[in-house]
Short mmCIF file of C-alpha atoms in Angstrom, two decimals:
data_model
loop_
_atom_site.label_atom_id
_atom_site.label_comp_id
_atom_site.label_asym_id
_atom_site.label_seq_id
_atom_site.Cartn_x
_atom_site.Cartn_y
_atom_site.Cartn_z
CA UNK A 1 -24.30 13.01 15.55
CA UNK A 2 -21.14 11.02 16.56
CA UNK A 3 -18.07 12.64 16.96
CA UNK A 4 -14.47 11.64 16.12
CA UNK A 5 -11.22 12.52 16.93
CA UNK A 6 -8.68 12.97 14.03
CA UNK A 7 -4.81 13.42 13.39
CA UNK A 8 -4.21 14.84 9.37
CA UNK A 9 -1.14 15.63 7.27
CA UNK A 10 -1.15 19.47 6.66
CA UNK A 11 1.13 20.76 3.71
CA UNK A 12 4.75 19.04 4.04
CA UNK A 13 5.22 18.52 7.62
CA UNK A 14 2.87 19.73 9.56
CA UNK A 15 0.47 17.51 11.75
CA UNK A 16 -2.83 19.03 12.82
CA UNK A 17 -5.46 17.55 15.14
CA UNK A 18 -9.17 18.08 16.35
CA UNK A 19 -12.40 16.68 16.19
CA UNK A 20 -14.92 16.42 13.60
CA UNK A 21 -19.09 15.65 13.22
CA UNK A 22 -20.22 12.67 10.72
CA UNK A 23 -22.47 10.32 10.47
CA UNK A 24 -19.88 7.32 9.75
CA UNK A 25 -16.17 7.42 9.54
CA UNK A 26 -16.18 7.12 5.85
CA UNK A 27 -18.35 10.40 6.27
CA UNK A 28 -15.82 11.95 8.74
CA UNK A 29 -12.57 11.18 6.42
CA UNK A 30 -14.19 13.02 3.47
CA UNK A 31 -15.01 16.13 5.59
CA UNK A 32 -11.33 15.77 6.57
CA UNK A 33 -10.16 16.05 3.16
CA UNK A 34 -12.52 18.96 1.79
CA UNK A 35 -10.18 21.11 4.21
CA UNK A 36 -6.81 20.33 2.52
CA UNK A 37 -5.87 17.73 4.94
CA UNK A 38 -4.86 14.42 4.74
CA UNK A 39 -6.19 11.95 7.26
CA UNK A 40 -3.61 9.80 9.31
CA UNK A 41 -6.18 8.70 12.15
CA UNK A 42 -9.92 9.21 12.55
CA UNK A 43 -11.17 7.62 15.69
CA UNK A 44 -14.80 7.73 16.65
CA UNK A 45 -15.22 9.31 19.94
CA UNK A 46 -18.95 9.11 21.58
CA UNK A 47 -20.06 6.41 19.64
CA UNK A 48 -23.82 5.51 19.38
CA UNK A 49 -25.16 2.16 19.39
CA UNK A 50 -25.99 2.71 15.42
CA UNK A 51 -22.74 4.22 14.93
CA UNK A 52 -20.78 1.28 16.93
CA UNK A 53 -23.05 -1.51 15.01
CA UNK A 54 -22.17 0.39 11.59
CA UNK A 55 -18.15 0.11 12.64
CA UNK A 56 -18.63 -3.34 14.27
CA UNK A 57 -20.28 -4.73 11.13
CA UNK A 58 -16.99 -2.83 9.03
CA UNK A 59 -14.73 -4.47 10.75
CA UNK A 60 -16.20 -7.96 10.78
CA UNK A 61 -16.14 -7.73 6.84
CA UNK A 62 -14.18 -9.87 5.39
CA UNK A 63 -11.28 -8.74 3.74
CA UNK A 64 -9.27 -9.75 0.43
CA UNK A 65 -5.83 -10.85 0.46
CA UNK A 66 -3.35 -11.36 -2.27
CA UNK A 67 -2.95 -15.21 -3.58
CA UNK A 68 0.13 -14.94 -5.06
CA UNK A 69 2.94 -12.16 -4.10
CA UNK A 70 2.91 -8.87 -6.34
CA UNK A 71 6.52 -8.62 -8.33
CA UNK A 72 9.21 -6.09 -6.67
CA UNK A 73 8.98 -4.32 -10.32
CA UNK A 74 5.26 -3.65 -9.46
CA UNK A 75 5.49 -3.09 -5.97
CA UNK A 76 8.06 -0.34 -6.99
CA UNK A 77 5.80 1.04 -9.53
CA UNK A 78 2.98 1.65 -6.97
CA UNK A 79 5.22 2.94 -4.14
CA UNK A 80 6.79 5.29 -6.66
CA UNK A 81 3.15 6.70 -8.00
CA UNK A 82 1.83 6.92 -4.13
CA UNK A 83 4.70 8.71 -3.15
CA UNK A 84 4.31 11.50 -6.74
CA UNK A 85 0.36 12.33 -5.53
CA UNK A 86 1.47 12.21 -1.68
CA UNK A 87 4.50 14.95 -2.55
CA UNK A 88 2.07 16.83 -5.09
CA UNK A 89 -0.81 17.03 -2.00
CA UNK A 90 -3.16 14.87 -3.15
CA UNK A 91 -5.33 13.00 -0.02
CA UNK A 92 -4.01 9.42 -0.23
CA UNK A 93 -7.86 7.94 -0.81
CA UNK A 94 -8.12 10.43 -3.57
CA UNK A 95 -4.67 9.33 -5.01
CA UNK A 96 -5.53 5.50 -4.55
CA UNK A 97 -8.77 6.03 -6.41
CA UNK A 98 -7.09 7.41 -9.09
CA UNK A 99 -4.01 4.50 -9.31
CA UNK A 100 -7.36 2.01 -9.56
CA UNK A 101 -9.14 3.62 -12.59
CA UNK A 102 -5.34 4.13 -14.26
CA UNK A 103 -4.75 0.40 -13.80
CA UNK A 104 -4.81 -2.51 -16.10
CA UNK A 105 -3.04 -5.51 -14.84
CA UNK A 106 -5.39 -7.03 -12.50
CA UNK A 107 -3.72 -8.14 -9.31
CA UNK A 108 -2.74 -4.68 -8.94
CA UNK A 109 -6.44 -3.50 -9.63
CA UNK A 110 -7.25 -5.89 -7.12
CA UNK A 111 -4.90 -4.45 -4.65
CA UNK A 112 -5.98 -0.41 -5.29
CA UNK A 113 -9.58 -1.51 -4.39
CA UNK A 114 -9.14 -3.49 -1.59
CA UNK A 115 -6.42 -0.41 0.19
CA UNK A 116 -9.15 1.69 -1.35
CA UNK A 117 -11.80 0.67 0.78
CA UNK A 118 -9.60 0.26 3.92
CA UNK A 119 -8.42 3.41 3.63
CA UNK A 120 -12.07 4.93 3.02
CA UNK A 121 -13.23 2.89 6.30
CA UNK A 122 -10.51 4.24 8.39
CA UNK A 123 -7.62 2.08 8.51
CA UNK A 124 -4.36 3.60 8.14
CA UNK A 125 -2.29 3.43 5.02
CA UNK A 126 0.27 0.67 6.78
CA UNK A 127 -2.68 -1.50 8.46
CA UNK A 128 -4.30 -1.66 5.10
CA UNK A 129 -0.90 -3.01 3.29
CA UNK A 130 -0.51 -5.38 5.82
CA UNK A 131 -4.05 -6.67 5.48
CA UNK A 132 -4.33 -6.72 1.36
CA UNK A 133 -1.16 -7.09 0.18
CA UNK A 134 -0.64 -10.52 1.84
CA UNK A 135 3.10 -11.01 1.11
CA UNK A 136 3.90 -8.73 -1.38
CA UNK A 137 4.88 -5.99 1.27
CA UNK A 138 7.19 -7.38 3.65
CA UNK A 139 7.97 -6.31 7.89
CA UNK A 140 10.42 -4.24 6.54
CA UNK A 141 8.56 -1.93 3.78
CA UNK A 142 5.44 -1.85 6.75
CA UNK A 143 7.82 -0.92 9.47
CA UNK A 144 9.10 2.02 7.31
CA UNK A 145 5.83 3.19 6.32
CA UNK A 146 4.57 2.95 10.02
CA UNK A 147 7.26 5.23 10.62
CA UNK A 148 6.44 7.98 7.90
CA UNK A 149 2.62 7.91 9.39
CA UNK A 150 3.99 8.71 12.80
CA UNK A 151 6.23 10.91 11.30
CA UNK A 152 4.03 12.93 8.88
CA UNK A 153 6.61 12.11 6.31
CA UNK A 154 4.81 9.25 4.29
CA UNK A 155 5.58 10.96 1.16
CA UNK A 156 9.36 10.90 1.77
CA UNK A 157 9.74 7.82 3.28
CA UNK A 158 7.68 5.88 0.15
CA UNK A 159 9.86 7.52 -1.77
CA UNK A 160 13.11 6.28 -0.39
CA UNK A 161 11.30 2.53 -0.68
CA UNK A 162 10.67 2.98 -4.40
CA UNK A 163 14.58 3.73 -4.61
CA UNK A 164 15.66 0.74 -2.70
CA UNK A 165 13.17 -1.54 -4.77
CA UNK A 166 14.55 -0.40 -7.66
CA UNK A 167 17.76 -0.90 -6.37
CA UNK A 168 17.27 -4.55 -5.53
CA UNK A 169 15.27 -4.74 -8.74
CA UNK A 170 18.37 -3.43 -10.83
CA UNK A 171 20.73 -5.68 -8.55
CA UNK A 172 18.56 -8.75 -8.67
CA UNK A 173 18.19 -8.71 -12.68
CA UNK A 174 22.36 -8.15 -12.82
CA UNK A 175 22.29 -11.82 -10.88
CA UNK A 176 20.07 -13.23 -13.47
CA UNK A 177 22.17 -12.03 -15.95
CA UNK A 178 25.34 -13.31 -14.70
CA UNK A 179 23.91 -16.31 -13.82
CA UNK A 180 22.26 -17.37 -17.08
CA UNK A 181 25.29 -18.25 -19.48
CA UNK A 182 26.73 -20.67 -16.81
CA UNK A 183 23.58 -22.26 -16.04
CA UNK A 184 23.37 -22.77 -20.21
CA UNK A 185 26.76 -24.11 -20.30
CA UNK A 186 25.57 -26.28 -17.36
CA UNK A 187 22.61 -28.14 -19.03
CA UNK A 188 24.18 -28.37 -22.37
CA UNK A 189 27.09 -30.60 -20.55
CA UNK A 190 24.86 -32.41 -18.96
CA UNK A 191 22.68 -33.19 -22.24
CA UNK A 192 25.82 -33.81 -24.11
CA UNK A 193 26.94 -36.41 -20.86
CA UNK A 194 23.62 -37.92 -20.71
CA UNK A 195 23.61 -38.20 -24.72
CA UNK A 196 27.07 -39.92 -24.88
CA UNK A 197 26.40 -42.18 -21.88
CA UNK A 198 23.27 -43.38 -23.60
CA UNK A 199 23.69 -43.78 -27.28
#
């Protein structure tokens, strides 16, 4: 039976490693989280030529990315509930299984299943962003959450993005705002203009 190394989140801050037996990595990462942990890395380590074909095969798969660019307001949402089941040590497959079957707007359903399945094959929580969120998660929100898997601070570090995103959420609406009784003013001059010049 194949054998892979692993790196897991244990309690708040502590990072443990070893190696575990599975069949597949999918198989390894669920041992991994019967024992409390949460995986950050699960690397097979004397792969077979089944094994290897199984993985090769994985990564070959092609995989979804988002059309259209998930609103900030979402984004936040998401980061925010992550962060809650991360801080409240739940296994971050386990918590984005359960964000999927809570979800009703479908481009974020879309989203949960596709991280959901990168995650489950052994990608790592920033990787899988990157790959299914398309442009909804820009260098900036990957860089940070690279840093919080090196860090074995995820939880924290997600939630410092949902505050920021809800900062430029709150700052970006307060433009709109602002910005919406000139612009009325604007095209009703204009109409009026336009009407004047013409009749």
């Amino acid at each position: 039976m194949p054998e892979f190394r692993y790196k897991a989140k244990k309690g708040p801050k502590e990072i443990v490693e070893g190696q575990i037996s599975a069949h597949t990595r999918e198989g390894a990462i669920r041992l991994i989280e019967e024992m409390s942990l949460m995986p950050m890395e699960v690397e097979l380590k004397i792969p077979d030529a089944k094994d290897k074909a199984a993985l090769e095969s994985r990564e070959r798969r092609p995989k979804t990315r988002q059309a259209k660019k998930i609103p900030t307001y979402d984004v936040c949402i998401f980061t925010r509930q992550v962060a809650s089941f991360l801080k409240s040590s739940v296994p971050l497959l386990n918590a984005l299984e359960l964000l999927k079957s809570q979800s009703t707007k479908p481009r974020i359903k879309t989203l949960l299943n596709d991280l959901t399945e990168a995650v489950r094959g052994g990608s790592r929580f920033s990787d899988a962003l990157e790959v299914c969120g398309g442009r909804s998660f820009d260098n900036r929100y990957l860089s940070m959450v690279r840093s919080g898997e090196s860090g074995g601070s995820l939880d924290n570090v997600l939630e410092v993005l949902a505050d920021y995103l809800e900062k430029e959420e709150e700052t970006g609406g307060q433009i709109r705002s602002a910005l919406a009784y000139p612009i009325f003013v604007g095209a009703v001059s204009i109409g009026t203009v336009f009407f004047l010049l013409t009749f």
